[in-house]
Short mmCIF file of C-alpha atoms and ligand atoms in Angstrom, two decimals:
data_model
loop_
_atom_site.label_atom_id
_atom_site.label_comp_id
_atom_site.label_asym_id
_atom_site.label_seq_id
_atom_site.Cartn_x
_atom_site.Cartn_y
_atom_site.Cartn_z
CA MET X 1 23.43 37.68 37.48
CA ILE X 2 21.92 37.03 34.07
CA VAL X 3 19.98 39.11 31.55
CA MET X 4 16.77 37.66 30.12
CA LYS X 5 15.37 39.53 27.14
CA PHE X 6 11.87 38.77 25.90
CA GLY X 7 10.90 39.84 22.39
CA GLY X 8 7.54 41.15 21.19
CA THR X 9 5.89 37.78 20.62
CA SER X 10 7.05 36.58 24.05
CA VAL X 11 5.01 39.41 25.65
CA GLN X 12 2.24 39.66 23.06
CA ASP X 13 -0.68 38.94 25.40
CA ALA X 14 -1.55 37.89 28.94
CA LYS X 15 -0.89 34.23 28.25
CA ALA X 16 2.56 34.99 26.87
CA ILE X 17 3.44 37.26 29.81
CA ASP X 18 2.26 34.60 32.22
CA ARG X 19 4.68 32.18 30.52
CA VAL X 20 7.44 34.78 30.90
CA ALA X 21 6.73 34.97 34.64
CA HIS X 22 7.06 31.18 34.91
CA ILE X 23 10.31 31.15 32.99
CA VAL X 24 11.77 33.92 35.15
CA GLN X 25 10.56 32.17 38.30
CA GLY X 26 12.61 29.17 37.29
CA ARG X 27 15.76 31.31 36.98
CA LEU X 28 15.50 33.33 40.22
CA ALA X 29 18.59 31.71 41.63
CA ASP X 30 20.58 33.21 38.73
CA ARG X 31 19.46 36.73 39.75
CA PRO X 32 17.88 37.87 36.48
CA LEU X 33 17.49 41.33 35.02
CA VAL X 34 14.57 41.26 32.59
CA VAL X 35 14.49 43.32 29.39
CA VAL X 36 11.33 43.42 27.29
CA SER X 37 10.30 44.58 23.85
CA ALA X 38 7.00 46.28 23.21
CA MET X 39 4.12 43.82 22.79
CA ALA X 40 4.13 42.34 19.28
CA LYS X 41 3.32 44.88 16.52
CA VAL X 42 2.96 47.78 18.96
CA THR X 43 6.00 49.71 17.70
CA ASP X 44 4.67 49.48 14.14
CA SER X 45 1.30 50.78 15.19
CA LEU X 46 2.78 53.62 17.27
CA LEU X 47 4.85 54.74 14.30
CA ALA X 48 1.75 54.54 12.12
CA MET X 49 -0.13 56.75 14.60
CA GLY X 50 2.68 59.27 14.57
CA LYS X 51 2.62 59.29 10.80
CA ALA X 52 -1.14 59.73 10.64
CA ALA X 53 -1.02 62.61 13.12
CA GLY X 54 1.91 64.13 11.24
CA SER X 55 -0.09 64.16 8.04
CA GLY X 56 -2.86 66.00 9.86
CA ASP X 57 -5.12 62.96 10.36
CA ARG X 58 -5.62 63.36 14.08
CA LYS X 59 -8.78 61.32 14.12
CA THR X 60 -7.17 58.17 12.77
CA ALA X 61 -4.20 58.61 15.09
CA LEU X 62 -6.40 58.91 18.18
CA LYS X 63 -8.53 56.00 17.08
CA MET X 64 -5.45 53.81 16.81
CA ALA X 65 -4.30 55.02 20.22
CA ARG X 66 -7.64 53.97 21.66
CA ALA X 67 -7.23 50.46 20.26
CA LEU X 68 -3.75 50.30 21.74
CA ARG X 69 -5.07 51.45 25.10
CA GLU X 70 -7.70 48.73 25.09
CA ARG X 71 -5.20 46.04 24.20
CA HIS X 72 -2.91 47.05 27.07
CA TYR X 73 -5.77 47.43 29.55
CA ASP X 74 -7.17 44.02 28.57
CA THR X 75 -3.78 42.39 28.97
CA ALA X 76 -3.08 44.05 32.30
CA GLY X 77 -6.60 43.30 33.56
CA GLU X 78 -6.26 39.64 32.69
CA LEU X 79 -2.83 39.41 34.32
CA LEU X 80 -3.55 41.36 37.48
CA GLY X 81 -7.11 40.63 38.42
CA THR X 82 -9.59 43.36 39.35
CA ALA X 83 -8.16 44.62 42.63
CA LEU X 84 -4.55 45.00 41.47
CA PHE X 85 -5.60 46.28 38.09
CA THR X 86 -7.65 49.06 39.68
CA GLU X 87 -4.54 50.16 41.54
CA PHE X 88 -2.35 50.01 38.44
CA HIS X 89 -4.88 51.48 36.06
CA GLY X 90 -4.05 55.10 36.88
CA ASP X 91 -0.38 54.65 36.03
CA LEU X 92 -1.12 53.20 32.59
CA GLY X 93 -3.90 55.74 32.09
CA ALA X 94 -1.46 58.62 32.61
CA ASP X 95 0.80 57.23 29.88
CA PHE X 96 -2.12 56.95 27.48
CA GLU X 97 -3.18 60.52 28.29
CA ASP X 98 0.35 61.62 27.46
CA LEU X 99 0.25 59.69 24.19
CA ASP X 100 -3.09 61.25 23.20
CA GLU X 101 -1.85 64.71 24.03
CA LEU X 102 1.30 64.09 22.04
CA LEU X 103 -0.68 62.91 19.00
CA ARG X 104 -2.97 65.95 19.23
CA GLY X 105 0.11 68.16 19.33
CA ILE X 106 1.63 66.45 16.30
CA GLY X 107 -1.73 66.72 14.53
CA ALA X 108 -1.94 70.43 15.30
CA VAL X 109 1.48 71.07 13.82
CA GLY X 110 0.83 68.64 10.96
CA GLU X 111 4.42 67.51 11.01
CA ILE X 112 6.43 64.85 12.80
CA THR X 113 10.18 65.02 13.36
CA PRO X 114 12.54 62.12 14.15
CA ARG X 115 12.71 63.37 17.71
CA THR X 116 8.94 63.14 18.05
CA TYR X 117 8.83 59.75 16.35
CA ASP X 118 11.13 58.48 19.08
CA TYR X 119 8.92 59.83 21.81
CA VAL X 120 5.87 58.19 20.22
CA ALA X 121 7.68 54.87 19.70
CA SER X 122 8.97 54.79 23.28
CA PHE X 123 5.47 54.18 24.67
CA GLY X 124 5.61 50.55 23.49
CA GLU X 125 8.50 49.56 25.75
CA VAL X 126 7.43 51.87 28.57
CA LEU X 127 4.03 50.17 28.71
CA SER X 128 5.17 46.58 28.24
CA SER X 129 7.85 46.89 30.92
CA LYS X 130 5.38 48.34 33.42
CA ILE X 131 2.83 45.60 32.74
CA VAL X 132 5.39 42.81 32.96
CA ALA X 133 6.77 44.20 36.23
CA ALA X 134 3.25 44.42 37.69
CA ALA X 135 2.45 40.89 36.50
CA PHE X 136 5.58 39.64 38.28
CA VAL X 137 4.55 41.30 41.53
CA ALA X 138 1.06 39.83 41.20
CA ARG X 139 2.73 36.41 40.99
CA GLU X 140 4.91 37.04 44.01
CA LEU X 141 7.99 37.50 41.92
CA PRO X 142 9.99 40.49 43.22
CA GLY X 143 9.66 42.54 40.00
CA ALA X 144 10.84 46.15 40.07
CA HIS X 145 10.16 48.42 37.11
CA VAL X 146 13.10 50.60 36.05
CA ASP X 147 12.65 53.27 33.39
CA SER X 148 15.38 52.51 30.84
CA ARG X 149 15.47 56.14 29.79
CA GLN X 150 17.12 56.93 33.08
CA CYS X 151 19.87 54.40 32.42
CA LEU X 152 20.55 54.16 28.70
CA LEU X 153 22.30 57.38 27.67
CA THR X 154 22.53 57.95 23.92
CA ASP X 155 23.66 60.63 21.52
CA ASN X 156 21.14 62.79 19.66
CA SER X 157 20.72 60.75 16.46
CA TYR X 158 17.01 60.21 16.89
CA THR X 159 15.57 56.90 15.64
CA ARG X 160 19.08 55.38 15.56
CA ALA X 161 20.64 56.89 18.63
CA VAL X 162 24.05 55.57 19.60
CA PRO X 163 24.37 54.32 23.18
CA GLN X 164 27.07 55.94 25.28
CA VAL X 165 28.32 52.80 26.85
CA GLU X 166 30.53 54.11 29.63
CA GLU X 167 28.02 56.45 31.24
CA THR X 168 25.24 53.90 30.70
CA SER X 169 27.26 51.22 32.45
CA GLU X 170 27.98 53.58 35.32
CA ARG X 171 24.27 54.35 35.72
CA LEU X 172 23.32 50.68 35.59
CA ARG X 173 25.83 49.86 38.28
CA ARG X 174 24.46 52.68 40.40
CA ARG X 175 20.72 52.12 39.89
CA VAL X 176 20.15 48.55 38.80
CA GLN X 177 22.90 46.52 40.44
CA PRO X 178 21.63 47.37 43.98
CA LEU X 179 18.18 46.06 43.04
CA VAL X 180 19.68 42.78 41.84
CA ASP X 181 21.78 42.59 45.00
CA ALA X 182 18.62 43.08 47.07
CA GLY X 183 17.01 40.07 45.40
CA LYS X 184 14.71 42.12 43.14
CA VAL X 185 14.08 41.37 39.48
CA PRO X 186 14.47 44.65 37.60
CA VAL X 187 12.22 44.87 34.54
CA MET X 188 13.34 47.31 31.85
CA GLY X 189 12.19 48.22 28.37
CA GLY X 190 14.66 47.61 25.58
CA PHE X 191 15.10 49.94 22.61
CA ILE X 192 14.58 53.22 24.50
CA GLY X 193 16.99 55.66 26.09
CA SER X 194 17.52 59.36 26.43
CA ASN X 195 20.14 61.87 25.42
CA ALA X 196 22.16 64.18 27.65
CA ALA X 197 19.28 66.67 27.69
CA GLY X 198 16.95 63.95 29.00
CA ILE X 199 14.97 63.76 25.76
CA THR X 200 13.68 60.29 24.83
CA THR X 201 15.55 58.46 22.05
CA THR X 202 15.41 55.00 20.47
CA ILE X 203 18.38 52.96 19.31
CA GLY X 204 16.99 51.53 16.07
CA ARG X 205 14.35 48.94 15.15
CA GLY X 206 14.94 45.60 16.80
CA GLY X 207 17.13 47.41 19.33
CA SER X 208 16.00 45.51 22.42
CA ASP X 209 18.60 42.81 21.84
CA PHE X 210 21.22 45.54 21.77
CA SER X 211 19.87 46.99 25.03
CA ALA X 212 20.07 43.55 26.63
CA ALA X 213 23.67 43.09 25.50
CA ILE X 214 24.69 46.52 26.79
CA PHE X 215 23.03 45.90 30.15
CA GLY X 216 24.58 42.44 30.44
CA ALA X 217 28.04 43.69 29.53
CA ALA X 218 27.78 46.56 32.03
CA LEU X 219 26.75 44.29 34.88
CA ASN X 220 29.10 41.43 33.99
CA ALA X 221 26.25 39.00 33.43
CA GLN X 222 27.10 35.31 33.38
CA ARG X 223 24.98 34.93 30.30
CA ILE X 224 22.38 36.71 28.24
CA GLU X 225 19.23 34.94 27.17
CA ILE X 226 17.34 36.20 24.13
CA TRP X 227 13.87 34.69 24.38
CA THR X 228 12.01 34.54 21.10
CA ASP X 229 9.51 32.24 19.38
CA VAL X 230 11.80 29.74 17.64
CA ASP X 231 14.03 26.99 19.02
CA GLY X 232 17.22 28.77 17.99
CA MET X 233 19.37 28.89 14.88
CA MET X 234 19.08 25.98 12.45
CA THR X 235 21.55 24.25 10.13
CA THR X 236 19.36 25.36 7.25
CA ASP X 237 15.88 26.59 6.45
CA PRO X 238 13.50 23.79 7.52
CA ARG X 239 11.10 24.85 4.77
CA LEU X 240 13.74 23.98 2.17
CA CYS X 241 15.06 20.95 3.97
CA PRO X 242 13.02 19.12 6.58
CA ASP X 243 16.17 17.45 7.97
CA ALA X 244 17.40 20.81 9.32
CA ARG X 245 18.82 20.50 12.84
CA ARG X 246 19.15 22.96 15.66
CA ILE X 247 22.64 24.41 16.08
CA LYS X 248 23.48 24.05 19.76
CA THR X 249 26.51 26.25 19.67
CA ILE X 250 27.89 28.67 17.12
CA SER X 251 30.64 31.27 17.13
CA PHE X 252 29.85 34.94 16.83
CA ASP X 253 31.68 35.10 13.48
CA GLU X 254 29.68 32.21 12.09
CA ALA X 255 26.41 33.74 13.27
CA ALA X 256 27.41 37.06 11.72
CA GLU X 257 28.01 35.39 8.32
CA LEU X 258 24.49 33.98 8.46
CA ALA X 259 22.83 37.26 9.41
CA TYR X 260 22.47 38.44 5.84
CA PHE X 261 20.48 35.35 4.99
CA GLY X 262 17.56 36.55 7.00
CA ALA X 263 18.45 34.73 10.20
CA LYS X 264 15.62 36.80 11.67
CA VAL X 265 16.20 35.18 15.02
CA LEU X 266 18.64 37.86 16.03
CA HIS X 267 21.13 40.08 14.36
CA PRO X 268 24.44 39.04 15.91
CA ALA X 269 25.88 42.54 15.63
CA THR X 270 23.43 43.62 18.31
CA VAL X 271 24.94 41.28 20.89
CA LEU X 272 28.55 42.23 20.16
CA PRO X 273 28.95 44.15 23.46
CA ALA X 274 28.34 40.87 25.30
CA ILE X 275 30.53 38.72 23.04
CA GLN X 276 33.40 41.18 23.45
CA LYS X 277 33.25 40.56 27.17
CA ASN X 278 33.09 36.82 26.63
CA ILE X 279 29.53 36.60 27.87
CA PRO X 280 27.66 33.79 26.10
CA VAL X 281 24.35 34.66 24.44
CA TYR X 282 21.57 32.08 24.22
CA VAL X 283 18.66 32.17 21.79
CA LEU X 284 15.69 30.45 23.44
CA ASN X 285 12.02 29.79 22.72
CA SER X 286 9.52 31.13 25.25
CA GLN X 287 6.89 28.80 23.79
CA ASN X 288 9.17 25.81 24.28
CA PRO X 289 11.29 26.77 27.28
CA THR X 290 12.84 23.38 27.90
CA CYS X 291 14.59 23.41 24.54
CA GLU X 292 18.26 24.36 25.03
CA GLY X 293 18.26 26.78 22.09
CA THR X 294 21.43 28.07 20.47
CA LYS X 295 24.45 29.34 22.33
CA ILE X 296 26.52 32.06 20.63
CA THR X 297 30.03 32.44 21.93
CA ALA X 298 33.19 34.34 21.01
CA ARG X 299 34.83 31.07 19.97
CA ALA X 300 32.95 27.92 19.06
CA PRO X 301 34.17 24.57 20.35
CA ARG X 302 35.94 22.21 17.96
CA THR X 303 33.61 19.96 16.04
CA ARG X 304 33.89 17.15 13.53
CA ASN X 305 31.51 18.81 11.12
CA ILE X 306 33.11 21.19 8.67
CA PHE X 307 30.07 23.43 8.44
CA LYS X 308 27.65 24.89 10.97
CA ALA X 309 24.99 25.93 8.53
CA ILE X 310 23.91 26.22 4.93
CA ALA X 311 21.98 29.36 4.08
CA ALA X 312 20.23 30.14 0.83
CA LYS X 313 18.75 33.35 -0.42
CA LYS X 314 16.50 33.60 -3.44
CA ARG X 315 15.42 36.58 -5.53
CA ILE X 316 18.98 37.45 -6.50
CA THR X 317 20.05 39.18 -9.70
CA ILE X 318 23.52 38.81 -11.19
CA ILE X 319 24.93 41.84 -12.94
CA ASP X 320 27.85 41.16 -15.30
CA VAL X 321 30.01 44.08 -16.30
CA ALA X 322 32.54 43.32 -19.01
CA ALA X 323 35.10 45.72 -20.44
CA PRO X 324 37.80 43.88 -22.35
CA ARG X 325 40.13 46.87 -22.49
CA MET X 326 39.10 48.77 -19.43
CA LEU X 327 39.13 46.54 -16.41
CA LEU X 328 42.72 47.05 -15.48
CA ALA X 329 42.39 50.77 -15.97
CA HIS X 330 42.82 52.60 -12.77
CA GLY X 331 39.55 53.78 -11.26
CA PHE X 332 37.35 51.36 -13.19
CA LEU X 333 36.07 49.37 -10.22
CA LYS X 334 35.50 52.60 -8.37
CA ALA X 335 33.38 53.88 -11.23
CA ILE X 336 31.31 50.69 -11.09
CA PHE X 337 30.77 50.88 -7.35
CA ASP X 338 29.97 54.58 -7.59
CA ALA X 339 27.13 53.71 -9.93
CA PHE X 340 25.75 51.21 -7.41
CA ASP X 341 26.06 53.85 -4.74
CA ARG X 342 24.21 56.46 -6.81
CA HIS X 343 21.30 54.08 -7.22
CA GLY X 344 21.37 52.99 -3.60
CA VAL X 345 21.80 49.34 -4.59
CA VAL X 346 23.62 47.07 -2.14
CA VAL X 347 26.14 44.59 -3.57
CA ASP X 348 26.55 41.20 -1.92
CA VAL X 349 28.79 38.75 -3.77
CA VAL X 350 31.50 40.03 -6.10
CA SER X 351 33.84 38.12 -8.36
CA THR X 352 36.21 39.56 -10.90
CA SER X 353 38.41 38.41 -13.72
CA GLU X 354 40.82 40.47 -15.79
CA VAL X 355 38.06 41.57 -18.11
CA SER X 356 34.82 41.35 -16.20
CA VAL X 357 33.14 41.82 -12.87
CA SER X 358 30.08 39.94 -11.69
CA LEU X 359 28.07 41.24 -8.78
CA THR X 360 24.92 40.07 -7.09
CA VAL X 361 22.16 42.23 -5.71
CA ASP X 362 18.77 41.51 -4.20
CA SER X 363 16.34 41.75 -7.11
CA ASN X 364 14.74 45.20 -7.10
CA GLU X 365 13.24 47.86 -9.35
CA ALA X 366 16.35 50.04 -9.41
CA ILE X 367 18.29 47.49 -11.49
CA PRO X 368 17.28 48.56 -15.04
CA GLU X 369 18.25 52.17 -14.35
CA LEU X 370 21.46 51.09 -12.69
CA ALA X 371 22.27 48.89 -15.69
CA ALA X 372 21.67 51.79 -18.05
CA ASP X 373 24.06 53.87 -16.01
CA LEU X 374 26.69 51.10 -15.99
CA ALA X 375 26.32 50.70 -19.74
CA LYS X 376 28.08 54.05 -20.11
CA LEU X 377 31.20 52.38 -18.70
CA ALA X 378 31.14 48.89 -20.17
CA ASP X 379 29.02 46.06 -21.55
CA VAL X 380 26.34 45.15 -19.05
CA LYS X 381 24.06 42.14 -18.71
CA TYR X 382 21.79 41.28 -15.87
CA GLU X 383 19.82 38.17 -15.08
CA GLY X 384 17.36 37.54 -12.27
CA ARG X 385 15.98 34.36 -10.69
CA LYS X 386 19.27 33.36 -9.09
CA ALA X 387 19.98 32.20 -5.55
CA ILE X 388 22.98 32.59 -3.29
CA VAL X 389 24.04 29.58 -1.27
CA CYS X 390 26.43 30.09 1.61
CA LEU X 391 28.16 27.40 3.66
CA VAL X 392 29.50 28.63 6.98
CA GLY X 393 31.87 27.06 9.46
CA GLU X 394 35.09 27.87 11.29
CA ASN X 395 36.52 24.52 10.20
CA LEU X 396 36.52 25.68 6.60
CA ARG X 397 39.63 27.68 7.43
CA ASP X 398 41.91 24.70 7.77
CA THR X 399 40.25 21.76 6.08
CA PRO X 400 41.74 21.02 2.66
CA GLY X 401 39.70 19.78 -0.29
CA ILE X 402 36.38 21.30 0.73
CA ALA X 403 35.65 23.07 -2.53
CA ALA X 404 36.22 19.83 -4.46
CA LYS X 405 33.81 18.03 -2.18
CA VAL X 406 31.12 20.71 -2.35
CA PHE X 407 31.22 21.14 -6.10
CA GLY X 408 31.60 17.40 -6.66
CA ILE X 409 28.22 16.96 -5.00
CA LEU X 410 26.84 19.60 -7.36
CA GLU X 411 28.66 18.49 -10.50
CA ASP X 412 25.51 18.56 -12.64
CA MET X 413 24.42 21.99 -11.44
CA LYS X 414 25.08 25.30 -13.10
CA ILE X 415 27.27 27.33 -10.77
CA ARG X 416 27.37 30.98 -11.73
CA MET X 417 29.75 32.66 -9.30
CA ILE X 418 32.00 31.41 -6.52
CA SER X 419 33.46 33.38 -3.69
CA GLN X 420 35.26 32.42 -0.55
CA GLY X 421 34.88 35.26 1.89
CA ALA X 422 37.86 37.09 3.30
CA SER X 423 36.78 35.83 6.71
CA GLU X 424 37.77 32.32 5.51
CA ILE X 425 34.75 30.83 7.20
CA ASN X 426 32.26 30.94 4.38
CA LEU X 427 32.05 29.47 0.93
CA THR X 428 29.49 31.24 -1.20
CA PHE X 429 28.21 30.57 -4.69
CA VAL X 430 25.37 31.52 -6.97
CA ILE X 431 23.00 29.12 -8.69
CA GLU X 432 19.70 29.12 -10.54
CA GLU X 433 16.85 29.93 -8.18
CA ASP X 434 14.93 26.83 -9.23
CA ASP X 435 17.84 24.62 -8.10
CA ALA X 436 18.07 26.12 -4.61
CA ALA X 437 16.02 23.55 -2.73
CA GLU X 438 17.75 20.61 -4.41
CA VAL X 439 21.22 22.08 -3.81
CA VAL X 440 20.53 22.75 -0.14
CA ARG X 441 19.11 19.26 0.40
CA ARG X 442 22.08 17.56 -1.25
CA LEU X 443 24.62 19.59 0.69
CA HIS X 444 22.75 19.14 3.94
CA GLN X 445 22.64 15.40 3.40
CA ALA X 446 26.37 15.33 2.64
CA PHE X 447 27.55 17.52 5.50
CA PHE X 448 25.01 17.00 8.29
CA ALA X 449 23.80 13.41 7.99
CA GLU X 450 26.44 12.59 10.58
CA ALA X 451 26.09 15.54 12.90
CA ASP X 452 28.25 15.97 15.98
CA PRO X 453 25.79 15.59 18.88
CA GLU X 454 27.77 18.11 20.94
CA VAL X 455 27.04 20.81 18.42
CA PHE X 456 23.77 19.88 16.76
CA GLY X 457 20.41 19.09 18.33
N1 LIG T 501 9.99 47.27 19.78
C1 LIG T 501 11.12 47.63 18.98
C2 LIG T 501 10.88 47.22 17.55
O1 LIG T 501 9.84 46.67 17.24
C3 LIG T 501 12.40 47.10 19.51
C4 LIG T 501 12.51 45.58 19.61
O2 LIG T 501 11.49 44.90 19.65
O3 LIG T 501 13.62 45.09 19.68
O4 LIG T 501 11.70 47.49 16.71
MG1 LIG T 502 13.78 41.45 17.72
#
């Protein structure tokens, strides 16, 4: 069997869901389990309703719920046609009655707790999974809706509940496997689960990929397909460099290095349960289903190209902390990092010498206060408008002379910090923000002009 997960944009309206049905139809022989996100933007609007109700604004909350109801009714009506929709209408209607009642309750109390936020948010996936299952049936696909809350057991940390993988796997084998065996296509919402007391939980924003990976790992899927609205992961940002190519296959470790650079496609950490079981994960485009996408595997095949991708991130600030007599003093680095911690500022690249430490952070308002705090320990300077460039590839590990080649290409550029990650598969450095596009283009030209056709599209 396989798991096919469709994100919010892939189920955003009737046309998109119709495309999903076609894509699934074409995979029936692989015995798919389908996991869906809420329709695009629905989770955001549910959370906004909860917030409005929680601040006592019941009217706004109910008005938003009405708009949501219409959107789902319109979509279902368009997908099902009048006769089927009339039959299905009551089921959806009951959910919307529950949502209204919930919002009234929250409004009456004038307060919303994380537990209640989860209940409100869960409607998105509950509704989308029911509509997609019904649309399948209307198209003579053997869709069978399964309420994920009866399968995905989590702990009690509402809004970021932690899946209990063993019991969840057991339940999936008991309830979902027989459906697959009987030739049905189970349709389940991602993101939602319930705790041991049966109370609805969610596993964190963007959690549907994680649900798909857990389900696939539990049922020993042959592969997991993450259907989204881009062709997969790219060698670099096509907006910076029009020559960017699609990466056909990438290792989990390489994908993880790129995650920080806003590879919004998918956060690799969420598919770890699948990778750990050696199940390949594909990123595919529901608007361009014949494109092969990107395959993420535990180990990437050997390739001639040293790098898989070049990522760049702008809006970076460098903070230099210099203390000629203090750096070697025991506890000094700890004191620096404690200051970052106190201000809630996340550090990305770090490089140190005997007398100074340079760190990068995403530019943000907390920096002046943080710098003032650091100034109690040492001399501090900070400078914005920098960019981080990161070259990623497993071949970096055992190819000599790479740094010379990279920096040779950039010999006229001002390089501010250099760091080769402990993972040995990334080479990272910091440059002036205004140079970012030029640097990426030059490196891309040097390292991808001759791209291995096995690995790059
Ligand atoms: N609908 C949820 C969200 O928007 C989960 C997901 O789409 O993965 O965060
Ligand atoms: Mg997502």
